[in-house]
PDB file of C-alpha atoms in Angstrom:
ATOM      1  CA  MET Y   1     116.086 -22.202  -7.984  1.00  0.00           C
ATOM      2  CA  LYS Y   2     114.388 -25.726  -7.435  1.00  0.00           C
ATOM      3  CA  LEU Y   3     110.411 -24.648  -6.750  1.00  0.00           C
ATOM      4  CA  ALA Y   4     108.601 -26.481  -5.041  1.00  0.00           C
ATOM      5  CA  ALA Y   5     105.591 -27.169  -7.530  1.00  0.00           C
ATOM      6  CA  ARG Y   6     102.432 -29.370  -8.035  1.00  0.00           C
ATOM      7  CA  GLU Y   7     100.703 -30.923 -10.787  1.00  0.00           C
ATOM      8  CA  HIS Y   8      97.090 -30.790 -11.697  1.00  0.00           C
ATOM      9  CA  GLY Y   9      96.103 -33.283 -14.503  1.00  0.00           C
ATOM     10  CA  THR Y  10      98.616 -35.072 -17.416  1.00  0.00           C
ATOM     11  CA  ASP Y  11      97.176 -33.791 -20.516  1.00  0.00           C
ATOM     12  CA  GLY Y  12      96.253 -31.066 -22.865  1.00  0.00           C
ATOM     13  CA  ARG Y  13      96.926 -27.237 -23.014  1.00  0.00           C
ATOM     14  CA  PRO Y  14      99.814 -26.042 -20.570  1.00  0.00           C
ATOM     15  CA  PHE Y  15      99.020 -23.871 -17.727  1.00  0.00           C
ATOM     16  CA  LEU Y  16     101.880 -22.240 -15.695  1.00  0.00           C
ATOM     17  CA  LEU Y  17      99.948 -21.213 -12.085  1.00  0.00           C
ATOM     18  CA  LEU Y  18     101.220 -18.490  -9.750  1.00  0.00           C
ATOM     19  CA  HIS Y  19     100.198 -17.217  -6.345  1.00  0.00           C
ATOM     20  CA  GLY Y  20     100.428 -13.765  -5.234  1.00  0.00           C
ATOM     21  CA  LEU Y  21     102.002 -12.590  -2.005  1.00  0.00           C
ATOM     22  CA  GLY Y  22     101.850 -14.371   1.223  1.00  0.00           C
ATOM     23  CA  GLY Y  23     100.700 -17.035  -0.663  1.00  0.00           C
ATOM     24  CA  ASP Y  24     101.543 -20.916  -1.841  1.00  0.00           C
ATOM     25  CA  SER Y  25     100.492 -23.434  -4.455  1.00  0.00           C
ATOM     26  CA  SER Y  26      96.957 -24.698  -2.518  1.00  0.00           C
ATOM     27  CA  ALA Y  27      95.873 -22.124  -3.183  1.00  0.00           C
ATOM     28  CA  TRP Y  28      95.368 -23.033  -6.857  1.00  0.00           C
ATOM     29  CA  GLU Y  29      93.370 -26.958  -5.760  1.00  0.00           C
ATOM     30  CA  THR Y  30      89.624 -25.649  -6.071  1.00  0.00           C
ATOM     31  CA  LEU Y  31      90.174 -23.563  -9.173  1.00  0.00           C
ATOM     32  CA  ALA Y  32      92.996 -25.654 -11.504  1.00  0.00           C
ATOM     33  CA  PRO Y  33      91.347 -29.178 -12.281  1.00  0.00           C
ATOM     34  CA  HIS Y  34      88.531 -26.890 -13.603  1.00  0.00           C
ATOM     35  CA  LEU Y  35      91.584 -25.211 -16.528  1.00  0.00           C
ATOM     36  CA  ASP Y  36      91.109 -27.141 -19.657  1.00  0.00           C
ATOM     37  CA  GLY Y  37      94.182 -28.392 -19.516  1.00  0.00           C
ATOM     38  CA  ARG Y  38      97.304 -29.652 -17.421  1.00  0.00           C
ATOM     39  CA  ALA Y  39      98.727 -26.805 -15.230  1.00  0.00           C
ATOM     40  CA  VAL Y  40     101.439 -27.156 -12.749  1.00  0.00           C
ATOM     41  CA  ALA Y  41     101.451 -24.372  -9.747  1.00  0.00           C
ATOM     42  CA  VAL Y  42     104.307 -23.805  -8.038  1.00  0.00           C
ATOM     43  CA  ASP Y  43     105.048 -21.676  -4.371  1.00  0.00           C
ATOM     44  CA  LEU Y  44     107.817 -19.139  -5.713  1.00  0.00           C
ATOM     45  CA  ARG Y  45     111.002 -18.378  -3.785  1.00  0.00           C
ATOM     46  CA  GLY Y  46     110.885 -17.908  -0.049  1.00  0.00           C
ATOM     47  CA  HIS Y  47     106.924 -19.301  -0.340  1.00  0.00           C
ATOM     48  CA  GLY Y  48     105.049 -22.632   1.033  1.00  0.00           C
ATOM     49  CA  GLU Y  49     108.040 -25.375   0.818  1.00  0.00           C
ATOM     50  CA  SER Y  50     110.328 -23.832  -2.472  1.00  0.00           C
ATOM     51  CA  PRO Y  51     113.659 -22.790  -0.863  1.00  0.00           C
ATOM     52  CA  ASP Y  52     114.679 -19.184   0.350  1.00  0.00           C
ATOM     53  CA  GLY Y  53     116.529 -16.241  -1.864  1.00  0.00           C
ATOM     54  CA  PRO Y  54     116.098 -12.963  -2.391  1.00  0.00           C
ATOM     55  CA  TRP Y  55     113.885 -11.332  -4.315  1.00  0.00           C
ATOM     56  CA  ASP Y  56     115.027 -10.101  -7.828  1.00  0.00           C
ATOM     57  CA  TRP Y  57     112.503 -10.897 -10.679  1.00  0.00           C
ATOM     58  CA  GLU Y  58     114.833 -11.873 -13.235  1.00  0.00           C
ATOM     59  CA  ALA Y  59     116.037 -14.233 -10.767  1.00  0.00           C
ATOM     60  CA  VAL Y  60     112.547 -15.357 -10.109  1.00  0.00           C
ATOM     61  CA  LEU Y  61     112.174 -15.275 -13.444  1.00  0.00           C
ATOM     62  CA  ASP Y  62     114.798 -18.013 -14.333  1.00  0.00           C
ATOM     63  CA  ASP Y  63     113.121 -20.070 -11.300  1.00  0.00           C
ATOM     64  CA  LEU Y  64     109.922 -20.598 -13.756  1.00  0.00           C
ATOM     65  CA  ASP Y  65     111.378 -20.797 -16.675  1.00  0.00           C
ATOM     66  CA  ASP Y  66     113.146 -24.290 -15.049  1.00  0.00           C
ATOM     67  CA  THR Y  67     110.565 -25.610 -13.031  1.00  0.00           C
ATOM     68  CA  ALA Y  68     108.361 -24.750 -16.979  1.00  0.00           C
ATOM     69  CA  VAL Y  69     111.439 -27.037 -18.819  1.00  0.00           C
ATOM     70  CA  HIS Y  70     111.664 -29.599 -15.782  1.00  0.00           C
ATOM     71  CA  PHE Y  71     107.648 -30.579 -16.309  1.00  0.00           C
ATOM     72  CA  GLY Y  72     107.863 -30.308 -20.031  1.00  0.00           C
ATOM     73  CA  LEU Y  73     105.570 -27.447 -19.988  1.00  0.00           C
ATOM     74  CA  ASP Y  74     105.955 -26.029 -23.910  1.00  0.00           C
ATOM     75  CA  ASN Y  75     104.827 -22.064 -24.267  1.00  0.00           C
ATOM     76  CA  PRO Y  76     101.840 -22.493 -21.425  1.00  0.00           C
ATOM     77  CA  VAL Y  77      99.335 -20.078 -20.709  1.00  0.00           C
ATOM     78  CA  VAL Y  78     101.068 -17.975 -17.743  1.00  0.00           C
ATOM     79  CA  VAL Y  79      98.365 -17.762 -15.043  1.00  0.00           C
ATOM     80  CA  GLY Y  80      98.829 -14.931 -11.678  1.00  0.00           C
ATOM     81  CA  HIS Y  81      97.035 -14.086  -8.848  1.00  0.00           C
ATOM     82  CA  SER Y  82      97.783 -11.116  -6.692  1.00  0.00           C
ATOM     83  CA  LEU Y  83     101.410 -11.161  -7.602  1.00  0.00           C
ATOM     84  CA  GLY Y  84     101.592 -14.136  -9.375  1.00  0.00           C
ATOM     85  CA  GLY Y  85      99.354 -11.636 -11.968  1.00  0.00           C
ATOM     86  CA  ILE Y  86     102.279  -8.778 -12.526  1.00  0.00           C
ATOM     87  CA  LEU Y  87     104.601 -12.276 -12.940  1.00  0.00           C
ATOM     88  CA  ALA Y  88     102.454 -13.109 -15.525  1.00  0.00           C
ATOM     89  CA  ALA Y  89     102.807 -10.014 -17.463  1.00  0.00           C
ATOM     90  CA  MET Y  90     106.948  -9.697 -17.308  1.00  0.00           C
ATOM     91  CA  TRP Y  91     106.517 -13.645 -17.930  1.00  0.00           C
ATOM     92  CA  ALA Y  92     104.814 -12.739 -21.259  1.00  0.00           C
ATOM     93  CA  LEU Y  93     107.315 -10.049 -22.059  1.00  0.00           C
ATOM     94  CA  ARG Y  94     110.287 -12.400 -21.203  1.00  0.00           C
ATOM     95  CA  HIS Y  95     108.880 -14.872 -23.991  1.00  0.00           C
ATOM     96  CA  PRO Y  96     106.371 -12.506 -26.370  1.00  0.00           C
ATOM     97  CA  GLU Y  97     105.916 -16.656 -27.795  1.00  0.00           C
ATOM     98  CA  CYS Y  98     103.357 -16.860 -24.837  1.00  0.00           C
ATOM     99  CA  PRO Y  99     100.303 -17.834 -25.628  1.00  0.00           C
ATOM    100  CA  ALA Y 100      98.220 -15.842 -22.933  1.00  0.00           C
ATOM    101  CA  ALA Y 101      98.520 -13.976 -19.926  1.00  0.00           C
ATOM    102  CA  ILE Y 102      96.051 -14.071 -17.031  1.00  0.00           C
ATOM    103  CA  SER Y 103      96.667 -11.836 -13.954  1.00  0.00           C
ATOM    104  CA  LEU Y 104      94.236 -11.881 -11.700  1.00  0.00           C
ATOM    105  CA  ASP Y 105      93.453  -9.020 -10.072  1.00  0.00           C
ATOM    106  CA  GLY Y 106      97.554  -7.916  -9.671  1.00  0.00           C
ATOM    107  CA  HIS Y 107      98.011  -4.875 -11.188  1.00  0.00           C
ATOM    108  CA  ARG Y 108      98.806  -1.785  -8.551  1.00  0.00           C
ATOM    109  CA  SER Y 109      99.396  -2.318  -5.035  1.00  0.00           C
ATOM    110  CA  ALA Y 110      96.926  -0.957  -2.361  1.00  0.00           C
ATOM    111  CA  THR Y 111      99.289   1.930  -1.149  1.00  0.00           C
ATOM    112  CA  THR Y 112     100.635   3.343  -3.917  1.00  0.00           C
ATOM    113  CA  ASP Y 113     101.341   6.036  -5.467  1.00  0.00           C
ATOM    114  CA  PRO Y 114      98.817   9.020  -4.487  1.00  0.00           C
ATOM    115  CA  ALA Y 115      97.502  10.033  -8.026  1.00  0.00           C
ATOM    116  CA  ASN Y 116      96.456   6.337  -8.632  1.00  0.00           C
ATOM    117  CA  TYR Y 117      93.421   6.952  -6.551  1.00  0.00           C
ATOM    118  CA  ALA Y 118      90.569   9.548  -8.053  1.00  0.00           C
ATOM    119  CA  GLY Y 119      87.182  10.463  -6.652  1.00  0.00           C
ATOM    120  CA  LEU Y 120      88.990  11.067  -3.175  1.00  0.00           C
ATOM    121  CA  PRO Y 121      89.215  14.832  -1.171  1.00  0.00           C
ATOM    122  CA  ASP Y 122      93.933  14.775  -0.733  1.00  0.00           C
ATOM    123  CA  ASP Y 123      93.345  15.075   2.755  1.00  0.00           C
ATOM    124  CA  ARG Y 124      91.184  11.282   3.004  1.00  0.00           C
ATOM    125  CA  LEU Y 125      93.639   9.717   0.841  1.00  0.00           C
ATOM    126  CA  HIS Y 126      96.553  10.957   2.482  1.00  0.00           C
ATOM    127  CA  ALA Y 127      94.745   9.445   5.638  1.00  0.00           C
ATOM    128  CA  GLY Y 128      93.456   6.714   4.387  1.00  0.00           C
ATOM    129  CA  LEU Y 129      97.141   5.951   3.184  1.00  0.00           C
ATOM    130  CA  ALA Y 130      98.697   6.551   6.165  1.00  0.00           C
ATOM    131  CA  ARG Y 131      96.292   4.120   8.036  1.00  0.00           C
ATOM    132  CA  LEU Y 132      97.161   1.858   5.785  1.00  0.00           C
ATOM    133  CA  ASN Y 133     100.153   1.417   5.973  1.00  0.00           C
ATOM    134  CA  ALA Y 134     100.234   1.018   9.171  1.00  0.00           C
ATOM    135  CA  ILE Y 135      98.034  -1.937   9.083  1.00  0.00           C
ATOM    136  CA  PHE Y 136     100.166  -3.679   6.722  1.00  0.00           C
ATOM    137  CA  THR Y 137     103.230  -3.430   8.823  1.00  0.00           C
ATOM    138  CA  ALA Y 138     101.604  -4.424  11.911  1.00  0.00           C
ATOM    139  CA  GLN Y 139     100.078  -7.706  10.006  1.00  0.00           C
ATOM    140  CA  LEU Y 140     104.203  -7.617   8.051  1.00  0.00           C
ATOM    141  CA  GLU Y 141     105.554  -8.138  11.975  1.00  0.00           C
ATOM    142  CA  THR Y 142     103.630 -10.701  11.933  1.00  0.00           C
ATOM    143  CA  VAL Y 143     104.873 -12.983   9.209  1.00  0.00           C
ATOM    144  CA  THR Y 144     107.388 -15.509   9.477  1.00  0.00           C
ATOM    145  CA  ARG Y 145     106.913 -16.649   5.676  1.00  0.00           C
ATOM    146  CA  PRO Y 146     108.087 -15.078   3.353  1.00  0.00           C
ATOM    147  CA  ASP Y 147     110.582 -13.516   5.418  1.00  0.00           C
ATOM    148  CA  ARG Y 148     111.317  -9.355   5.474  1.00  0.00           C
ATOM    149  CA  SER Y 149     113.666 -10.067   3.056  1.00  0.00           C
ATOM    150  CA  ILE Y 150     111.094 -10.490   0.478  1.00  0.00           C
ATOM    151  CA  THR Y 151     108.439  -8.309   1.539  1.00  0.00           C
ATOM    152  CA  SER Y 152     110.624  -5.862   2.231  1.00  0.00           C
ATOM    153  CA  VAL Y 153     112.289  -5.464  -1.141  1.00  0.00           C
ATOM    154  CA  LEU Y 154     108.237  -5.892  -2.673  1.00  0.00           C
ATOM    155  CA  ARG Y 155     106.887  -3.218  -0.370  1.00  0.00           C
ATOM    156  CA  THR Y 156     109.020  -0.515  -2.476  1.00  0.00           C
ATOM    157  CA  ALA Y 157     109.433  -2.545  -5.941  1.00  0.00           C
ATOM    158  CA  PRO Y 158     108.178   0.019  -8.639  1.00  0.00           C
ATOM    159  CA  GLU Y 159     106.749  -2.736 -10.245  1.00  0.00           C
ATOM    160  CA  PHE Y 160     104.524  -4.341  -7.697  1.00  0.00           C
ATOM    161  CA  LEU Y 161     104.005  -0.206  -6.355  1.00  0.00           C
ATOM    162  CA  ASP Y 162     102.275  -0.428 -10.426  1.00  0.00           C
ATOM    163  CA  ALA Y 163     101.744  -2.578 -13.165  1.00  0.00           C
ATOM    164  CA  LEU Y 164     100.321  -0.907 -15.575  1.00  0.00           C
ATOM    165  CA  PRO Y 165     103.969   0.284 -17.104  1.00  0.00           C
ATOM    166  CA  VAL Y 166     104.623  -3.333 -17.405  1.00  0.00           C
ATOM    167  CA  PHE Y 167     101.043  -4.130 -18.686  1.00  0.00           C
ATOM    168  CA  ALA Y 168     101.429  -1.450 -21.228  1.00  0.00           C
ATOM    169  CA  LYS Y 169     104.604  -3.296 -22.746  1.00  0.00           C
ATOM    170  CA  VAL Y 170     103.484  -7.071 -22.484  1.00  0.00           C
ATOM    171  CA  THR Y 171     102.340  -8.078 -26.986  1.00  0.00           C
ATOM    172  CA  SER Y 172     100.662 -11.568 -25.897  1.00  0.00           C
ATOM    173  CA  PRO Y 173      96.897 -11.692 -25.232  1.00  0.00           C
ATOM    174  CA  PHE Y 174      96.472 -10.664 -22.449  1.00  0.00           C
ATOM    175  CA  LEU Y 175      93.221 -10.542 -19.682  1.00  0.00           C
ATOM    176  CA  LEU Y 176      93.353  -8.541 -16.565  1.00  0.00           C
ATOM    177  CA  VAL Y 177      90.351  -9.795 -14.177  1.00  0.00           C
ATOM    178  CA  LEU Y 178      89.662  -7.320 -11.770  1.00  0.00           C
ATOM    179  CA  ALA Y 179      87.360  -7.531  -8.317  1.00  0.00           C
ATOM    180  CA  THR Y 180      84.883  -5.150  -7.431  1.00  0.00           C
ATOM    181  CA  ARG Y 181      84.574  -6.103  -3.725  1.00  0.00           C
ATOM    182  CA  ASN Y 182      86.868  -4.934  -1.340  1.00  0.00           C
ATOM    183  CA  LEU Y 183      88.360  -7.121   0.597  1.00  0.00           C
ATOM    184  CA  PRO Y 184      87.514  -6.858   4.762  1.00  0.00           C
ATOM    185  CA  VAL Y 185      88.205  -3.319   5.908  1.00  0.00           C
ATOM    186  CA  PRO Y 186      87.616  -0.792   8.485  1.00  0.00           C
ATOM    187  CA  PRO Y 187      84.351   0.733   7.727  1.00  0.00           C
ATOM    188  CA  ASP Y 188      86.777   4.275   7.127  1.00  0.00           C
ATOM    189  CA  LEU Y 189      88.940   2.631   4.627  1.00  0.00           C
ATOM    190  CA  LEU Y 190      86.633   1.886   1.931  1.00  0.00           C
ATOM    191  CA  PRO Y 191      86.390   5.356   0.143  1.00  0.00           C
ATOM    192  CA  LEU Y 192      89.952   4.759  -0.152  1.00  0.00           C
ATOM    193  CA  MET Y 193      90.045   1.341  -1.399  1.00  0.00           C
ATOM    194  CA  ASP Y 194      86.685   2.840  -3.959  1.00  0.00           C
ATOM    195  CA  ALA Y 195      89.528   5.513  -4.997  1.00  0.00           C
ATOM    196  CA  HIS Y 196      91.943   2.653  -6.163  1.00  0.00           C
ATOM    197  CA  ARG Y 197      89.441   0.530  -8.093  1.00  0.00           C
ATOM    198  CA  ALA Y 198      88.505   4.167  -9.130  1.00  0.00           C
ATOM    199  CA  GLY Y 199      91.451   4.534 -10.187  1.00  0.00           C
ATOM    200  CA  LEU Y 200      92.417   1.469 -12.565  1.00  0.00           C
ATOM    201  CA  ARG Y 201      89.580   2.184 -14.319  1.00  0.00           C
ATOM    202  CA  ARG Y 202      90.291   5.555 -14.944  1.00  0.00           C
ATOM    203  CA  ASP Y 203      93.735   4.697 -16.124  1.00  0.00           C
ATOM    204  CA  LEU Y 204      93.986   1.501 -17.857  1.00  0.00           C
ATOM    205  CA  PRO Y 205      92.003   2.215 -21.026  1.00  0.00           C
ATOM    206  CA  ALA Y 206      95.500   5.184 -21.245  1.00  0.00           C
ATOM    207  CA  VAL Y 207      97.942   3.589 -20.297  1.00  0.00           C
ATOM    208  CA  CYS Y 208      96.790   0.239 -21.167  1.00  0.00           C
ATOM    209  CA  PRO Y 209      95.093  -0.190 -24.734  1.00  0.00           C
ATOM    210  CA  ASN Y 210      96.336  -4.109 -24.919  1.00  0.00           C
ATOM    211  CA  VAL Y 211      94.688  -5.300 -22.360  1.00  0.00           C
ATOM    212  CA  ASP Y 212      92.045  -6.749 -21.832  1.00  0.00           C
ATOM    213  CA  VAL Y 213      89.815  -5.936 -18.662  1.00  0.00           C
ATOM    214  CA  HIS Y 214      87.284  -8.304 -17.171  1.00  0.00           C
ATOM    215  CA  GLU Y 215      85.161  -7.556 -14.274  1.00  0.00           C
ATOM    216  CA  ILE Y 216      83.739  -9.873 -11.886  1.00  0.00           C
ATOM    217  CA  ASP Y 217      81.946 -10.079  -8.303  1.00  0.00           C
ATOM    218  CA  ALA Y 218      84.893 -11.140  -6.207  1.00  0.00           C
ATOM    219  CA  THR Y 219      87.074  -9.510  -3.646  1.00  0.00           C
ATOM    220  CA  HIS Y 220      90.702  -9.865  -4.324  1.00  0.00           C
ATOM    221  CA  GLY Y 221      90.196 -13.480  -3.063  1.00  0.00           C
ATOM    222  CA  MET Y 222      88.590 -14.500  -6.406  1.00  0.00           C
ATOM    223  CA  VAL Y 223      90.904 -17.565  -6.260  1.00  0.00           C
ATOM    224  CA  VAL Y 224      88.834 -19.619  -3.692  1.00  0.00           C
ATOM    225  CA  GLU Y 225      85.802 -17.513  -3.076  1.00  0.00           C
ATOM    226  CA  GLN Y 226      84.752 -17.924  -7.007  1.00  0.00           C
ATOM    227  CA  PRO Y 227      87.293 -20.356  -8.791  1.00  0.00           C
ATOM    228  CA  HIS Y 228      84.412 -21.918 -11.275  1.00  0.00           C
ATOM    229  CA  GLU Y 229      83.791 -18.860 -12.190  1.00  0.00           C
ATOM    230  CA  VAL Y 230      87.653 -17.244 -12.611  1.00  0.00           C
ATOM    231  CA  ALA Y 231      88.298 -20.728 -14.028  1.00  0.00           C
ATOM    232  CA  ALA Y 232      85.876 -20.295 -16.794  1.00  0.00           C
ATOM    233  CA  VAL Y 233      86.603 -16.811 -18.147  1.00  0.00           C
ATOM    234  CA  VAL Y 234      90.213 -18.268 -18.485  1.00  0.00           C
ATOM    235  CA  ASN Y 235      88.961 -20.715 -20.362  1.00  0.00           C
ATOM    236  CA  HIS Y 236      86.788 -18.575 -22.516  1.00  0.00           C
ATOM    237  CA  PHE Y 237      89.845 -16.430 -23.172  1.00  0.00           C
ATOM    238  CA  VAL Y 238      92.758 -19.167 -24.047  1.00  0.00           C
ATOM    239  CA  SER Y 239      89.609 -21.186 -26.212  1.00  0.00           C
ATOM    240  CA  ASN Y 240      88.807 -17.792 -27.583  1.00  0.00           C
ATOM    241  CA  ARG Y 241      92.371 -17.117 -28.743  1.00  0.00           C
ATOM    242  CA  PHE Y 242      93.278 -20.411 -29.986  1.00  0.00           C
ATOM    243  CA  ASN Y 243      90.586 -20.597 -32.133  1.00  0.00           C
ATOM    244  CA  ALA Y 244      91.427 -16.940 -33.942  1.00  0.00           C
TER     245      ALA Y 244
END
């Protein structure tokens, strides 16, 4: 599938930028110019100006391979936000020679397995998950792109529900940038979001000792909220790997 894409810069280290679910390549407009190199931001299949198509992880990676070849990105650093961060890990698994892969708060769905939350009593945990799932279901009724065929697959995909087992297999240098603040949610869901983050902090060292973790004072929308700071974190991680 030929993906729509936008180029930022003309030379230097190649970057491939992958947006989150429901987004498109415009998400990188402010951040990309601050990366130390030439970046290509894509619209994933079913998003933005790219064609529709069924969501299959391997097919999506094939799309990205073709895009990298088309733009002459030789062994790019892959940076993804949210869903794109999960794909960055999958790219690194497919391409063990990948110089660096970075996930910007792409790790576990907010509605993942109850065991992935920490510090919340069971009754409050299950009530919070039921409420959050109902909110997501109602929101998806209003979304036209990506269509239901993609969102319904992703909501139940094991890799989307919990990407930590994927991260654990990555041998390339891998950075996970975690948000420390919550997106605006109803006040009664704040304990669930805090328990979600506490579960990540608990599980990452045990499940993914291969992953570098950096926390940033931002919400899940860090790419738009803190583009300069996020770019600086990415540049520092990448430069350290190339200069090691």
